[in-house]
Amino acid sequence: MRDGLGTVSSVLVLGGGSDIGLAIARRLAAPRRGRVVLAGRDPHRLHEPAEALRAAGAGTVETALFDADDTDTHPGAIDALFAGGDLDVAVLAAGVLGDQEAAERDPRVAVDVLHTNFTGCASAALCVARRLRAQGHGTLVVLSSVAGERVRRSNFVYGASKAGLDGFALALGDSLVGSGARVVVVRPGFVTTKMTAGRAAVPFSSTAEEVAAAVDAAIRRGREVVWVPAVLRPVMVVLRHLPRALFRRLPL
Amino acid sequence: MPADGGADRRLLAGWGRTPATAADVVTPRRAAEVGTAVAGADRRGLVARGLGRSYGDAAQNAGGTVVDMTGLVGLRAFDGDSGLATVAAGTSIDALLRALVPLGWFVPVTPGTRFVTVGGAVAADVHGKNHHHDGSIARHVTQLRLDTPLGARTVAPDRDADVFWATAGGMGLTGVVTEVTLRLLAIRTSLVRVDTERADDLDDLMARMVAGDARYRYSVAWIDCVTRGRSLGRAVLTRGDHAEPDDLPAKRRRPGRGDLLGYDPHVRLAAPGWMPSGLVRPLTARLLNEAWFRKSPRSRHGELHSIPSFFHPLDGVRDWNRMYGVRGFVQYQFVVPPAAGEVVRTALERLTAARCPSVLAVVKRFGDATPGHLSFPRPGWTLALDLPVGPPALPGLLDELDELVVAAGGRVYLAKDSRLRPELVAAMYPRLDEWREICARLDPDGVVQSDLSRRLGLRPDARPERPRRRRDGSARGASVRPVGPARA
Ligand SMILES: Cc1cc2nc3c(=O)[nH]c(=O)nc-3n(C[C@H](O)[C@H](O)[C@H](O)COP(=O)(O)OP(=O)(O)OC[C@H]3O[C@@H](n4cnc5c(N)ncnc54)[C@H](O)[C@@H]3O)c2cc1C
Ligand SMILES: NC(=O)c1ccc[n+]([C@@H]2O[C@H](COP(=O)([O-])OP(=O)(O)OC[C@H]3O[C@@H](n4cnc5c(N)ncnc54)[C@H](OP(=O)(O)O)[C@@H]3O)[C@@H](O)[C@H]2O)c1
C-alpha cells in the first residue's frame, strides 16, 4: 500500500531492463526493502539488474516474461504478475527509439516502433488499469516523452508513438477517477540511458536517477504529469505554439 | 457483496485524509445483515468501519468490502441500577452522551472526539484523559457480540477471553463487533471541575504530572511544541473530575435554576470546504501554538467546564482536518515506559529542529494496560502529534523516532498510524504472533483484512488470491470476480 506519506512498498516494471524503469524501482523500493517485479521480453537478461536491486536494498525481486509486442498474451501475463500480491506502482517503461531514416525508407520499421510504443503499451496499460481498479489502489506510471508534446520532423515516428501514448494515458487516468487508482504521465527530455547511448546530449538532458526522483515526488504529491527536468514544461509551452514554418527550421 | 447487490464502490480515507482507496461499501441495518456480509465476502475480504475517525487506513479495505456500521445503532438494554448498557456497535459516543448524560450517566472512557462508534472504540481499545485512573475502554466492557467468518459468538473477559482480548485493540481484524455491553460511570452533574496550570518546560511538566495526577480522574497536557531551547516542552496542564452539585455556585443549585445534568453539544464552526491547501504551515503552527499558550491562565482552580469543552474541544470545529489541505496529515502517537520520558523530549527536539512543528501536541501518562494483545496503552508517557504532510524530512524523521520508541520498549498507536515500517510491528507489539494464531483460528481463510493489515503484514496468512471456504466448510473456487461498482 502507498502509505500516509506516499511511500510505496511494491513496484512492477514492464520493460524491466529499462534504465529509467530500474532507477524508479530502486528509488521507490530500496529504502523500505520493498518488493520489485521486473518483467521483460528476455527474463534471463533481467537477473543482473535484479541482483543489483537486491544489493541496493530491495526486499524481494522477481523476474517475469512480458513482451509489449505480443498483445494477445497481455491479459494473462499481467493477471499473473498481480497474482503474487498487490502492486502499488506499475511502471510502463517498454519502448524503442527506432531508426527514423530506416522507417522513412521502409514503413514496416515505422509500424514496429508504433506497435511497441503505442499499441503494445496501450494494451498493457489497459490490463494494468483493470487490475489497479480491482485492487482499489495503485499508480500506473507511463513513460511518455517531450518528443510527443510536439512531434518533430527529425523523429516523427517515435514522436507520434509517444504523442499517441501520452493522450491515451492521460485519458485513461481520467477514466480511473474514483477507483483509487491513478496514472502518472512522465515526459522526460533527453535522458542518458542505453536508449540514447552514442548520441550527443542536448540541452535540458537528465539522468535516470533524476527521472526517478521526479516520479517519486509526483507519487507523493498526487501529481498526474511530470516533466523532467521541470523547466521543460514552460519551454514546451513556447515550442508548442511556434508557427510551423519556424518550428520546422529549428535544429531539434 | 454478492446477492443483495447493496454494495457501492466508494473511495475511503481516514481522518488524516492521506491516500484514499476504493472498496465496496455495505451498510447493514440489522445484525443479521452483518452475518450475510461476512459470509459473502470474497477474496479481498472485508473489514468494519465506524465513523472513520482513525487517522490512517485501519477502516479501509482496497478492492474488497467495507461494512459501514453506522446504520446499526441504538441502546438495546440499560440497567439503571448497575449502569450496564448494551448498545449496537455503530452507535456513536455522541448519541450515547445525548441519551445518557441527562440520566446521570457518562461513558467510562471517551477519546478526544465524541464522533466515534462504540465498535470503533473497542477495536482500537481507546484511551481517554482518565487512562491513568480508569484504563482503556476494554476494562469497562463486560461483553461483546462478534461476527466472524466461522459464525457469530458472544465473548467476554471470562468467556473466550483470548478472543475477547484479541478483539479489544485488534483493529477490526478478528471480525465485526455488532453489540457491546459497557459499564457506565454515574455522574451527578454534567459539568467538569477543572484545574489549569502552566509548566515552564518538559521536566517541570512531568514532575507536576507524576506528583499530582493521582488526585484527578482526568489529566492531559497540551505542549507548545514550537518553542525550542530551554523552554522546550512548556505546557498547559488541565486536570479535573466530574463536578459534584456542591461545586456549583449556589444559584445554579437552587431547584428550578437549570438542570444539573443538562447537556447540549453543538458544533459551532465548520472549516470551509474551500480552505486553501496547506493553510497550516510551519509559520501558522507557530502562531497557533503561541496564541494558545498566551491565552491559558498561569494557574486557575475549580473552573467549571461543560463536557464538550473539556473532553471534545476539537469537535467544536466540524471538519477541522481540512485545514491541513489536500495532502492531509499524519498523526504520530507513541507510548514509552515511565522511565523513558526522555524519548518525548528527543521527539520534540528533533521535530522542531527539522522544522516539522506539530499544531497539536498532547502528553499524557498512562496507567495499567489491558490484556489486549494489540492494545496500545501501557504504563508510561504518551505523546501525540499532528503533522502536516509535506516536509521532505518527515518520513525519515518519523522512521528514526520509531527506532527510539522501540529501543525504549514503547510502541506507536495503530489507530493513528499510516506510515510505520512493517518490520517494527512485532517489536512494538510482542504478542503479535499469539494474536495471529487467534485470528487464524477465527478466520482460517484470512477473510478479515484491511489496508492497515496489508500495509503492515499483520495477517500474513491472508493472501489476496486465496479461495475461501464457506461457513459449512466446503471450498469455493477462486473464480475471477467481475470488477465494477454494481455487481449482481
Ligand atoms: C480528533 C480525534 C481525537 C482522538 N482522540 C483519541 C484519544 O484521545 N484516544 C484514543 O484512543 N483515540 C483517539 N482518537 C482515535 C479514535 O478514537 C479511534 O481511531 C477510533 O477507533 C475511531 O472510531 P471510529 O468509530 O471512527 O472507527 P473507524 O476509524 O471507522 O475504525 C477504526 C478501527 O475500528 C474498526 N472497527 C470499527 N467499527 C468496528 C466494529 N463494529 N467491529 C469491529 N471493528 C470495528 C475498524 O476496522 C478500524 O480498524 C481520536 C481521533 C480523532 C479524529
Ligand atoms: N532515454 C531517453 O532519452 C528517453 C526520453 C524520454 C522518454 N523515454 C522513454 O522511457 C522509456 C524507458 O527508456 P530508457 O531510457 O530506460 O531506455 P532503455 O534502457 O533502452 O529501456 C527500454 C526498455 O524497453 C524494453 N523493450 C523494448 N521493446 C520491448 C518489448 N516489445 N517488450 C518488452 N520490453 C521492451 C527494452 O528491453 P530489451 O532490453 O529487451 O530491448 C528496454 O529494457 C521508454 O519508453 C522511452 O521511450 C526515454
mmCIF file of C-alpha atoms in Angstrom, chain A residues 1-7 31-33 82-86 130-131 133-137 178-180 220-221, chain B residues 9 11 18-19 21-22 44 62-63 327 330 389 394-395 398-399 418-421 451 454-455 463-465 483:
data_model
loop_
_atom_site.group_PDB
_atom_site.id
_atom_site.type_symbol
_atom_site.label_atom_id
_atom_site.label_comp_id
_atom_site.label_asym_id
_atom_site.label_seq_id
_atom_site.Cartn_x
_atom_site.Cartn_y
_atom_site.Cartn_z
ATOM 1 C CA MET A 1 0.000 0.000 0.000
ATOM 2 C CA ARG A 2 1.092 3.555 -0.588
ATOM 3 C CA ASP A 3 1.333 4.836 2.973
ATOM 4 C CA GLY A 4 0.236 8.111 4.523
ATOM 5 C CA LEU A 5 3.436 9.825 3.456
ATOM 6 C CA GLY A 6 3.315 8.441 -0.084
ATOM 7 C CA THR A 7 5.926 5.735 0.445
ATOM 8 C CA PRO A 31 14.580 2.407 1.228
ATOM 9 C CA ARG A 32 11.746 0.291 2.661
ATOM 10 C CA ARG A 33 13.016 -3.102 1.484
ATOM 11 C CA PHE A 82 -0.624 -9.329 -9.943
ATOM 12 C CA ALA A 83 -1.398 -12.787 -8.572
ATOM 13 C CA GLY A 84 1.577 -12.641 -6.241
ATOM 14 C CA GLY A 85 0.095 -9.749 -4.285
ATOM 15 C CA ASP A 86 -0.900 -6.134 -4.694
ATOM 16 C CA ARG A 130 -8.071 -3.152 -14.828
ATOM 17 C CA ARG A 131 -6.031 -4.768 -12.073
ATOM 18 C CA ARG A 133 -9.188 -0.800 -10.363
ATOM 19 C CA ALA A 134 -9.888 -4.241 -8.921
ATOM 20 C CA GLN A 135 -7.393 -3.837 -6.095
ATOM 21 C CA GLY A 136 -8.812 -0.367 -5.353
ATOM 22 C CA HIS A 137 -5.466 1.424 -5.232
ATOM 23 C CA GLY A 178 -12.880 7.444 -8.083
ATOM 24 C CA SER A 179 -11.367 3.972 -8.418
ATOM 25 C CA GLY A 180 -8.471 4.538 -6.019
ATOM 26 C CA ARG A 220 3.832 11.565 -3.009
ATOM 27 C CA ARG A 221 2.139 14.775 -4.108
ATOM 28 C CA ARG B 9 -17.892 1.225 -4.592
ATOM 29 C CA LEU B 11 -13.291 5.981 -2.038
ATOM 30 C CA THR B 18 -3.999 10.704 3.265
ATOM 31 C CA PRO B 19 -4.373 8.372 0.234
ATOM 32 C CA THR B 21 -8.599 3.599 -1.605
ATOM 33 C CA ALA B 22 -11.789 2.212 -3.128
ATOM 34 C CA ARG B 44 -10.276 -9.322 -0.976
ATOM 35 C CA ALA B 62 -8.987 -1.553 -1.031
ATOM 36 C CA GLY B 63 -10.780 -3.641 -3.638
ATOM 37 C CA ARG B 327 -2.206 16.408 1.139
ATOM 38 C CA VAL B 330 -0.369 12.148 9.807
ATOM 39 C CA VAL B 389 2.340 16.002 5.151
ATOM 40 C CA LEU B 394 9.291 13.976 7.724
ATOM 41 C CA PRO B 395 9.265 10.318 6.590
ATOM 42 C CA LEU B 398 9.492 9.515 11.931
ATOM 43 C CA ASP B 399 11.365 6.329 10.991
ATOM 44 C CA SER B 418 -0.380 5.430 8.361
ATOM 45 C CA ARG B 419 3.370 5.026 7.810
ATOM 46 C CA LEU B 420 5.053 2.576 10.188
ATOM 47 C CA ARG B 421 7.622 0.159 8.786
ATOM 48 C CA ASP B 451 -5.415 -1.686 4.208
ATOM 49 C CA ARG B 454 -1.939 -5.429 4.309
ATOM 50 C CA ARG B 455 0.393 -2.500 4.716
ATOM 51 C CA ARG B 463 -3.326 -13.775 0.663
ATOM 52 C CA PRO B 464 -5.196 -11.818 -1.947
ATOM 53 C CA GLU B 465 -5.787 -14.716 -4.286
ATOM 54 C CA VAL B 483 -14.984 -5.625 -11.473
#
